[in-house]
Structures are given as C-alpha cells and as structure tokens.
C-alpha cells in the first residue's frame, strides 16, 4: 500500500515543484531580469508590410479586395484583428503545397484567393483554393484572412 501511494504522490510532487520553479524572475526581486522593452509576436507593420487580398466566389466571379496591415491591425479588411492573429499563429502561412505532396480528393468549394504584398519582411505572392484536401487545409489555417467569402452568383 505504501509503494502504491508513492507511485501516485511522487509524480504529483515533481510536477508541483517543476511548476513552482517556472515563473517570472522579476517577481522574485531579480532586477537584472527587468524587461528592456516590450516584444510582440506579430511582425511589425509599415507601408511596406501591407497585404492585398483578393477573394473570389469562383474563378469567374468578381473579386472582393482588401488591404491588411498588422501590429496594429489595420487596412480596410473587415476582420483585421482576426486575420492578423491567424497569420501570426500559422507556421508558414504562405508556403505553397509541395508539388510531390499527396492530397486527398476532398473538394471544399470553388472559392479562390490571391494574397500579394509583404509579410514578416518576405515578399508574398500566394494563391489559395479549396480544390483538394491540401489546399483546403491551407485555406482553413488562415481563413479569417479571406473575410466573408462572396457567394457564387
């Protein structure tokens, strides 16, 4: 019975001690740990850090266009804050699907989008669609970037 108790208590104590060791050094009175400035996980925006998003309900439909800047979210994008958050969360939001990638034949719809500009200091010229599983995954990962997709006429 004693050994069984040890099996449950020891890992719990280890987690508790580890959690107590993690924390803010500044709270412990360590003046060397004071932050020298604020940092942001979002790429800084400037006029050169603007994205232009064109979304179409289908390849033949007229495009709905927006501009987007982040940090702070801006431009005429209807959901700028959500779009910036999605882009920041995505590992490499504009990386195309590799040509040798095997994709499922899941059709997500006729919608297409083009994103051009600069993001995180890199030039962007990306195409998005929903024609297969890989493309659908890319679209879904940054879906707020495309706003409310226009309806097919």
Short mmCIF file of N, CA and C in Angstrom, two decimals:
data_model
loop_
_atom_site.label_atom_id
_atom_site.label_comp_id
_atom_site.label_asym_id
_atom_site.label_seq_id
_atom_site.Cartn_x
_atom_site.Cartn_y
_atom_site.Cartn_z
N UNK A 1 0.81 -1.18 0.00
CA UNK A 1 0.00 0.00 0.00
C UNK A 1 0.87 1.27 0.00
N UNK A 2 1.99 1.22 0.79
CA UNK A 2 2.88 2.38 0.85
C UNK A 2 3.49 2.65 -0.53
N UNK A 3 3.88 1.62 -1.22
CA UNK A 3 4.52 1.79 -2.51
C UNK A 3 3.53 2.32 -3.56
N UNK A 4 2.30 1.89 -3.47
CA UNK A 4 1.27 2.37 -4.39
C UNK A 4 1.06 3.88 -4.19
N UNK A 5 1.05 4.32 -2.96
CA UNK A 5 0.90 5.75 -2.65
C UNK A 5 2.08 6.52 -3.23
N UNK A 6 3.29 5.97 -3.09
CA UNK A 6 4.47 6.62 -3.64
C UNK A 6 4.39 6.77 -5.15
N UNK A 7 3.81 5.77 -5.82
CA UNK A 7 3.69 5.83 -7.27
C UNK A 7 2.82 7.00 -7.72
N UNK A 8 1.83 7.37 -6.93
CA UNK A 8 0.94 8.47 -7.30
C UNK A 8 1.42 9.81 -6.76
N UNK A 9 2.03 9.81 -5.60
CA UNK A 9 2.44 11.07 -4.96
C UNK A 9 3.71 11.62 -5.58
N UNK A 10 4.68 10.78 -5.88
CA UNK A 10 5.97 11.24 -6.39
C UNK A 10 5.82 12.03 -7.71
N UNK A 11 5.10 11.52 -8.70
CA UNK A 11 4.95 12.33 -9.93
C UNK A 11 4.21 13.64 -9.68
N UNK A 12 3.22 13.60 -8.79
CA UNK A 12 2.49 14.83 -8.48
C UNK A 12 3.39 15.86 -7.85
N UNK A 13 4.25 15.44 -6.92
CA UNK A 13 5.20 16.37 -6.29
C UNK A 13 6.19 16.91 -7.31
N UNK A 14 6.65 16.06 -8.22
CA UNK A 14 7.58 16.51 -9.24
C UNK A 14 6.97 17.59 -10.11
N UNK A 15 5.71 17.40 -10.51
CA UNK A 15 5.02 18.41 -11.33
C UNK A 15 4.85 19.69 -10.54
N UNK A 16 4.49 19.57 -9.26
CA UNK A 16 4.30 20.75 -8.42
C UNK A 16 5.59 21.53 -8.25
N UNK A 17 6.70 20.84 -7.99
CA UNK A 17 7.98 21.51 -7.83
C UNK A 17 8.46 22.13 -9.13
N UNK A 18 8.25 21.43 -10.23
CA UNK A 18 8.65 21.97 -11.52
C UNK A 18 7.85 23.23 -11.84
N UNK A 19 6.55 23.20 -11.56
CA UNK A 19 5.70 24.36 -11.81
C UNK A 19 6.10 25.54 -10.95
N UNK A 20 6.50 25.27 -9.71
CA UNK A 20 6.91 26.34 -8.81
C UNK A 20 8.21 26.97 -9.29
N UNK A 21 9.06 26.19 -9.95
CA UNK A 21 10.34 26.72 -10.43
C UNK A 21 10.14 27.61 -11.65
N UNK A 22 9.06 27.40 -12.40
CA UNK A 22 8.78 28.22 -13.56
C UNK A 22 8.04 29.46 -13.10
N UNK A 23 8.46 30.58 -13.57
CA UNK A 23 7.76 31.79 -13.19
C UNK A 23 8.50 33.01 -13.65
N UNK A 24 8.06 34.12 -13.18
CA UNK A 24 8.62 35.39 -13.56
C UNK A 24 9.77 35.73 -12.63
N UNK A 25 10.98 35.85 -13.15
CA UNK A 25 12.13 36.18 -12.32
C UNK A 25 11.97 37.56 -11.71
N UNK A 26 11.25 38.43 -12.38
CA UNK A 26 11.04 39.77 -11.87
C UNK A 26 10.23 39.72 -10.57
N UNK A 27 9.33 38.74 -10.45
CA UNK A 27 8.54 38.60 -9.24
C UNK A 27 9.40 38.17 -8.06
N UNK A 28 10.56 37.56 -8.32
CA UNK A 28 11.46 37.14 -7.26
C UNK A 28 12.40 38.26 -6.83
N UNK A 29 12.23 39.45 -7.38
CA UNK A 29 13.06 40.58 -6.99
C UNK A 29 14.39 40.64 -7.71
N UNK A 30 14.51 39.98 -8.82
CA UNK A 30 15.75 39.98 -9.57
C UNK A 30 15.73 41.17 -10.52
N UNK A 31 16.44 42.27 -10.18
CA UNK A 31 16.38 43.46 -11.03
C UNK A 31 17.03 43.26 -12.39
N UNK A 32 17.93 42.29 -12.53
CA UNK A 32 18.57 42.04 -13.82
C UNK A 32 17.59 41.47 -14.82
N UNK A 33 16.47 40.94 -14.33
CA UNK A 33 15.50 40.31 -15.21
C UNK A 33 14.45 41.29 -15.72
N UNK A 34 14.58 42.57 -15.40
CA UNK A 34 13.58 43.54 -15.87
C UNK A 34 13.63 43.63 -17.38
N UNK A 35 12.48 43.68 -18.02
CA UNK A 35 12.46 43.74 -19.48
C UNK A 35 13.00 45.07 -19.97
N UNK A 36 13.74 45.00 -21.08
CA UNK A 36 14.30 46.21 -21.65
C UNK A 36 13.31 46.90 -22.58
N UNK A 37 12.23 46.24 -22.90
CA UNK A 37 11.21 46.80 -23.78
C UNK A 37 10.15 45.76 -24.03
N UNK A 38 9.12 46.14 -24.71
CA UNK A 38 8.07 45.17 -24.99
C UNK A 38 8.37 44.47 -26.30
N UNK A 39 7.93 43.24 -26.38
CA UNK A 39 8.10 42.49 -27.62
C UNK A 39 6.74 42.03 -28.09
N UNK A 40 6.65 41.75 -29.36
CA UNK A 40 5.39 41.33 -29.96
C UNK A 40 5.67 40.11 -30.82
N UNK A 41 4.74 39.17 -30.84
CA UNK A 41 4.91 38.01 -31.69
C UNK A 41 4.48 38.29 -33.12
N UNK A 42 3.83 39.43 -33.33
CA UNK A 42 3.38 39.77 -34.67
C UNK A 42 4.47 40.52 -35.41
N UNK A 43 4.59 40.31 -36.69
CA UNK A 43 5.55 41.08 -37.47
C UNK A 43 5.16 42.55 -37.44
N UNK A 44 6.17 43.39 -37.43
CA UNK A 44 5.87 44.82 -37.41
C UNK A 44 5.32 45.24 -38.77
N UNK A 45 4.43 46.21 -38.74
CA UNK A 45 3.82 46.67 -39.97
C UNK A 45 4.31 48.05 -40.32
N UNK A 46 4.47 48.24 -41.56
CA UNK A 46 4.78 49.54 -42.11
C UNK A 46 4.10 49.53 -43.47
N UNK A 47 4.12 50.64 -44.18
CA UNK A 47 3.50 50.60 -45.51
C UNK A 47 4.08 49.48 -46.38
N UNK A 48 5.34 49.11 -46.14
CA UNK A 48 5.94 48.02 -46.91
C UNK A 48 5.45 46.66 -46.44
N UNK A 49 4.79 46.59 -45.28
CA UNK A 49 4.29 45.33 -44.71
C UNK A 49 2.79 45.19 -44.92
N UNK A 50 2.32 45.56 -46.08
CA UNK A 50 0.90 45.51 -46.38
C UNK A 50 0.59 44.34 -47.29
N UNK A 51 -0.53 43.66 -46.99
CA UNK A 51 -1.00 42.58 -47.83
C UNK A 51 -2.26 43.02 -48.56
N UNK A 52 -2.38 42.63 -49.81
CA UNK A 52 -3.59 42.85 -50.58
C UNK A 52 -4.22 41.49 -50.82
N UNK A 53 -5.47 41.34 -50.41
CA UNK A 53 -6.17 40.07 -50.50
C UNK A 53 -7.31 40.21 -51.51
N UNK A 54 -7.33 39.35 -52.52
CA UNK A 54 -8.42 39.29 -53.49
C UNK A 54 -9.11 37.94 -53.33
N UNK A 55 -10.39 37.96 -53.04
CA UNK A 55 -11.15 36.72 -52.84
C UNK A 55 -12.27 36.67 -53.86
N UNK A 56 -12.43 35.50 -54.48
CA UNK A 56 -13.49 35.29 -55.48
C UNK A 56 -14.33 34.09 -55.07
N UNK A 57 -15.62 34.18 -55.30
CA UNK A 57 -16.51 33.05 -55.02
C UNK A 57 -16.25 31.89 -55.98
N UNK A 58 -15.72 32.20 -57.15
CA UNK A 58 -15.28 31.21 -58.13
C UNK A 58 -14.25 31.89 -59.01
N UNK A 59 -13.60 31.14 -59.86
CA UNK A 59 -12.57 31.74 -60.71
C UNK A 59 -13.14 32.80 -61.66
N UNK A 60 -14.41 32.67 -62.04
CA UNK A 60 -15.03 33.62 -62.97
C UNK A 60 -15.71 34.79 -62.25
N UNK A 61 -15.92 34.70 -60.97
CA UNK A 61 -16.66 35.73 -60.22
C UNK A 61 -15.78 36.97 -60.00
N UNK A 62 -16.42 38.12 -59.78
CA UNK A 62 -15.65 39.32 -59.49
C UNK A 62 -14.98 39.20 -58.12
N UNK A 63 -13.84 39.86 -57.99
CA UNK A 63 -13.07 39.77 -56.74
C UNK A 63 -13.53 40.80 -55.73
N UNK A 64 -13.48 40.41 -54.48
CA UNK A 64 -13.64 41.32 -53.35
C UNK A 64 -12.23 41.53 -52.83
N UNK A 65 -11.80 42.78 -52.72
CA UNK A 65 -10.41 43.08 -52.35
C UNK A 65 -10.32 43.84 -51.04
N UNK A 66 -9.27 43.53 -50.28
CA UNK A 66 -8.98 44.22 -49.03
C UNK A 66 -7.48 44.44 -48.92
N UNK A 67 -7.10 45.39 -48.09
CA UNK A 67 -5.71 45.54 -47.68
C UNK A 67 -5.65 45.23 -46.20
N UNK A 68 -4.50 44.75 -45.75
CA UNK A 68 -4.33 44.37 -44.36
C UNK A 68 -2.93 44.73 -43.90
N UNK A 69 -2.85 45.35 -42.75
CA UNK A 69 -1.60 45.55 -42.05
C UNK A 69 -1.80 45.01 -40.64
N UNK A 70 -0.72 44.62 -40.00
CA UNK A 70 -0.80 44.10 -38.63
C UNK A 70 0.17 44.87 -37.74
N UNK A 71 -0.06 44.80 -36.44
CA UNK A 71 0.77 45.44 -35.40
C UNK A 71 0.79 46.95 -35.56
N UNK A 72 -0.27 47.65 -35.38
CA UNK A 72 -1.61 47.21 -35.01
C UNK A 72 -2.41 46.80 -36.25
N UNK A 73 -3.43 45.96 -36.05
CA UNK A 73 -4.26 45.55 -37.18
C UNK A 73 -4.92 46.75 -37.84
N UNK A 74 -4.87 46.76 -39.16
CA UNK A 74 -5.45 47.89 -39.88
C UNK A 74 -5.70 47.57 -41.33
N UNK A 75 -5.87 48.59 -42.12
CA UNK A 75 -6.26 48.44 -43.51
C UNK A 75 -7.77 48.43 -43.59
N UNK A 76 -8.31 48.09 -44.75
CA UNK A 76 -9.77 48.06 -44.88
C UNK A 76 -10.34 46.65 -44.77
N UNK A 77 -9.56 45.73 -44.25
CA UNK A 77 -10.01 44.35 -44.06
C UNK A 77 -11.11 44.33 -42.99
N UNK A 78 -12.23 43.61 -43.25
CA UNK A 78 -13.36 43.63 -42.31
C UNK A 78 -13.07 42.93 -40.98
N UNK A 79 -12.10 42.03 -40.95
CA UNK A 79 -11.75 41.30 -39.72
C UNK A 79 -10.24 41.35 -39.54
N UNK A 80 -9.68 42.56 -39.50
CA UNK A 80 -8.23 42.72 -39.47
C UNK A 80 -7.58 42.04 -38.27
N UNK A 81 -8.12 42.21 -37.09
CA UNK A 81 -7.51 41.62 -35.89
C UNK A 81 -7.50 40.09 -35.98
N UNK A 82 -8.61 39.50 -36.43
CA UNK A 82 -8.69 38.04 -36.57
C UNK A 82 -7.72 37.54 -37.65
N UNK A 83 -7.64 38.28 -38.75
CA UNK A 83 -6.74 37.88 -39.84
C UNK A 83 -5.29 37.93 -39.38
N UNK A 84 -4.91 38.98 -38.66
CA UNK A 84 -3.53 39.09 -38.16
C UNK A 84 -3.23 37.97 -37.18
N UNK A 85 -4.18 37.66 -36.31
CA UNK A 85 -3.98 36.58 -35.34
C UNK A 85 -3.79 35.24 -36.05
N UNK A 86 -4.57 34.98 -37.09
CA UNK A 86 -4.45 33.72 -37.83
C UNK A 86 -3.10 33.64 -38.55
N UNK A 87 -2.66 34.74 -39.13
CA UNK A 87 -1.37 34.75 -39.82
C UNK A 87 -0.22 34.54 -38.84
N UNK A 88 -0.32 35.16 -37.67
CA UNK A 88 0.73 35.03 -36.67
C UNK A 88 0.78 33.61 -36.12
N UNK A 89 -0.37 32.99 -35.97
CA UNK A 89 -0.45 31.63 -35.42
C UNK A 89 0.08 30.59 -36.41
N UNK A 90 -0.16 30.80 -37.69
CA UNK A 90 0.26 29.83 -38.72
C UNK A 90 1.79 29.81 -38.82
N UNK A 91 2.33 28.62 -38.97
CA UNK A 91 3.78 28.47 -39.03
C UNK A 91 4.39 29.16 -40.25
N UNK A 92 3.90 28.87 -41.40
CA UNK A 92 4.36 29.50 -42.65
C UNK A 92 3.13 29.68 -43.53
N UNK A 93 2.35 30.74 -43.28
CA UNK A 93 1.02 30.84 -43.89
C UNK A 93 0.99 30.91 -45.42
N UNK A 94 2.07 31.30 -46.05
CA UNK A 94 2.03 31.49 -47.50
C UNK A 94 2.85 30.45 -48.25
N UNK A 95 3.31 29.43 -47.54
CA UNK A 95 4.07 28.37 -48.18
C UNK A 95 3.15 27.53 -49.06
N UNK A 96 3.50 27.36 -50.33
CA UNK A 96 2.64 26.55 -51.21
C UNK A 96 2.75 25.07 -50.87
N UNK A 97 1.79 24.32 -51.32
CA UNK A 97 1.81 22.86 -51.15
C UNK A 97 2.90 22.32 -52.06
N UNK A 98 3.79 21.48 -51.52
CA UNK A 98 4.84 20.90 -52.37
C UNK A 98 4.24 20.11 -53.54
N UNK A 99 4.89 20.17 -54.69
CA UNK A 99 4.37 19.52 -55.89
C UNK A 99 4.24 18.01 -55.73
N UNK A 100 5.11 17.39 -54.92
CA UNK A 100 5.05 15.94 -54.74
C UNK A 100 4.17 15.52 -53.55
N UNK A 101 3.47 16.46 -52.95
CA UNK A 101 2.60 16.18 -51.81
C UNK A 101 1.36 15.40 -52.26
N UNK A 102 1.07 14.31 -51.58
CA UNK A 102 -0.15 13.55 -51.87
C UNK A 102 -1.30 14.22 -51.12
N UNK A 103 -2.38 14.50 -51.80
CA UNK A 103 -3.52 15.19 -51.20
C UNK A 103 -4.80 14.39 -51.43
N UNK A 104 -5.69 14.49 -50.48
CA UNK A 104 -6.99 13.82 -50.63
C UNK A 104 -7.82 14.56 -51.67
N UNK A 105 -8.76 13.88 -52.24
CA UNK A 105 -9.65 14.48 -53.24
C UNK A 105 -10.92 15.00 -52.56
N UNK A 106 -10.71 15.84 -51.57
CA UNK A 106 -11.83 16.47 -50.87
C UNK A 106 -12.01 17.86 -51.47
N UNK A 107 -13.15 18.09 -52.06
CA UNK A 107 -13.45 19.37 -52.70
C UNK A 107 -14.15 20.27 -51.68
N UNK A 108 -13.56 21.43 -51.42
CA UNK A 108 -14.12 22.34 -50.43
C UNK A 108 -14.95 23.45 -51.02
N UNK A 109 -14.93 23.63 -52.33
CA UNK A 109 -15.71 24.67 -52.97
C UNK A 109 -14.92 25.38 -54.05
N UNK A 110 -15.60 26.26 -54.80
CA UNK A 110 -14.96 26.92 -55.94
C UNK A 110 -14.17 28.18 -55.57
N UNK A 111 -14.17 28.58 -54.29
CA UNK A 111 -13.54 29.83 -53.89
C UNK A 111 -12.04 29.82 -54.17
N UNK A 112 -11.54 30.97 -54.59
CA UNK A 112 -10.11 31.16 -54.83
C UNK A 112 -9.71 32.51 -54.22
N UNK A 113 -8.42 32.62 -53.87
CA UNK A 113 -7.92 33.87 -53.31
C UNK A 113 -6.48 34.08 -53.72
N UNK A 114 -6.09 35.34 -53.81
CA UNK A 114 -4.72 35.72 -54.10
C UNK A 114 -4.28 36.69 -53.01
N UNK A 115 -3.09 36.48 -52.49
CA UNK A 115 -2.53 37.38 -51.48
C UNK A 115 -1.18 37.86 -51.98
N UNK A 116 -1.03 39.18 -52.04
CA UNK A 116 0.23 39.78 -52.51
C UNK A 116 0.66 40.85 -51.53
N UNK A 117 1.95 41.06 -51.46
CA UNK A 117 2.49 42.10 -50.60
C UNK A 117 3.73 41.62 -49.87
N UNK A 118 3.85 42.05 -48.61
CA UNK A 118 4.99 41.67 -47.79
C UNK A 118 4.49 41.25 -46.42
N UNK A 119 5.03 40.16 -45.91
CA UNK A 119 4.69 39.68 -44.58
C UNK A 119 5.97 39.23 -43.89
N UNK A 120 6.21 39.76 -42.72
CA UNK A 120 7.38 39.39 -41.92
C UNK A 120 8.67 39.59 -42.70
N UNK A 121 8.71 40.67 -43.47
CA UNK A 121 9.89 41.02 -44.24
C UNK A 121 10.10 40.21 -45.51
N UNK A 122 9.15 39.33 -45.85
CA UNK A 122 9.28 38.49 -47.05
C UNK A 122 8.20 38.86 -48.06
N UNK A 123 8.57 38.83 -49.32
CA UNK A 123 7.62 39.11 -50.39
C UNK A 123 6.62 37.96 -50.49
N UNK A 124 5.36 38.31 -50.66
CA UNK A 124 4.29 37.32 -50.72
C UNK A 124 3.56 37.44 -52.06
N UNK A 125 3.38 36.31 -52.72
CA UNK A 125 2.55 36.21 -53.92
C UNK A 125 1.97 34.80 -53.88
N UNK A 126 0.89 34.63 -53.13
CA UNK A 126 0.34 33.30 -52.87
C UNK A 126 -1.05 33.13 -53.46
N UNK A 127 -1.32 31.92 -53.91
CA UNK A 127 -2.63 31.55 -54.45
C UNK A 127 -3.26 30.55 -53.49
N UNK A 128 -4.54 30.71 -53.21
CA UNK A 128 -5.27 29.80 -52.34
C UNK A 128 -6.51 29.30 -53.09
N UNK A 129 -6.86 28.05 -52.83
CA UNK A 129 -8.10 27.49 -53.38
C UNK A 129 -8.62 26.46 -52.38
N UNK A 130 -9.71 25.82 -52.74
CA UNK A 130 -10.30 24.80 -51.89
C UNK A 130 -10.56 23.53 -52.70
N UNK A 131 -9.71 23.30 -53.73
CA UNK A 131 -9.96 22.23 -54.68
C UNK A 131 -9.58 20.83 -54.21
N UNK A 132 -8.73 20.70 -53.17
CA UNK A 132 -8.37 19.39 -52.64
C UNK A 132 -8.04 19.52 -51.16
N UNK A 133 -7.74 18.41 -50.52
CA UNK A 133 -7.51 18.40 -49.08
C UNK A 133 -6.34 19.28 -48.64
N UNK A 134 -5.26 19.30 -49.40
CA UNK A 134 -4.10 20.13 -49.05
C UNK A 134 -4.43 21.62 -49.16
N UNK A 135 -5.08 21.99 -50.26
CA UNK A 135 -5.46 23.38 -50.45
C UNK A 135 -6.50 23.81 -49.41
N UNK A 136 -7.42 22.93 -49.12
CA UNK A 136 -8.45 23.20 -48.13
C UNK A 136 -7.83 23.43 -46.75
N UNK A 137 -6.80 22.66 -46.42
CA UNK A 137 -6.10 22.84 -45.14
C UNK A 137 -5.41 24.21 -45.09
N UNK A 138 -4.74 24.59 -46.17
CA UNK A 138 -4.08 25.91 -46.22
C UNK A 138 -5.11 27.01 -46.03
N UNK A 139 -6.24 26.90 -46.72
CA UNK A 139 -7.30 27.91 -46.65
C UNK A 139 -7.82 28.01 -45.21
N UNK A 140 -8.12 26.87 -44.61
CA UNK A 140 -8.70 26.84 -43.28
C UNK A 140 -7.74 27.40 -42.23
N UNK A 141 -6.46 27.17 -42.41
CA UNK A 141 -5.45 27.63 -41.46
C UNK A 141 -5.45 29.15 -41.32
N UNK A 142 -5.74 29.87 -42.39
CA UNK A 142 -5.74 31.34 -42.36
C UNK A 142 -7.08 31.89 -42.81
N UNK A 143 -8.16 31.15 -42.57
CA UNK A 143 -9.50 31.52 -43.06
C UNK A 143 -9.92 32.95 -42.75
N UNK A 144 -9.64 33.51 -41.57
CA UNK A 144 -10.05 34.89 -41.32
C UNK A 144 -9.43 35.90 -42.30
N UNK A 145 -8.32 35.53 -42.91
CA UNK A 145 -7.68 36.39 -43.90
C UNK A 145 -8.61 36.66 -45.09
N UNK A 146 -9.48 35.71 -45.39
CA UNK A 146 -10.35 35.82 -46.56
C UNK A 146 -11.70 36.45 -46.25
N UNK A 147 -11.92 36.84 -44.99
CA UNK A 147 -13.17 37.50 -44.62
C UNK A 147 -14.36 36.62 -44.94
N UNK A 148 -15.49 37.25 -45.15
CA UNK A 148 -16.69 36.52 -45.56
C UNK A 148 -16.60 36.31 -47.07
N UNK A 149 -16.45 35.05 -47.47
CA UNK A 149 -16.30 34.73 -48.89
C UNK A 149 -17.57 35.12 -49.62
N UNK A 150 -17.43 35.87 -50.73
CA UNK A 150 -18.62 36.23 -51.51
C UNK A 150 -19.37 34.99 -51.98
N UNK A 151 -20.67 35.10 -52.10
CA UNK A 151 -21.49 33.98 -52.59
C UNK A 151 -21.39 33.87 -54.09
N UNK A 152 -21.48 32.62 -54.58
CA UNK A 152 -21.48 32.40 -56.03
C UNK A 152 -22.79 32.92 -56.60
N UNK A 153 -22.70 33.66 -57.68
CA UNK A 153 -23.90 34.25 -58.30
C UNK A 153 -24.52 33.33 -59.29
#
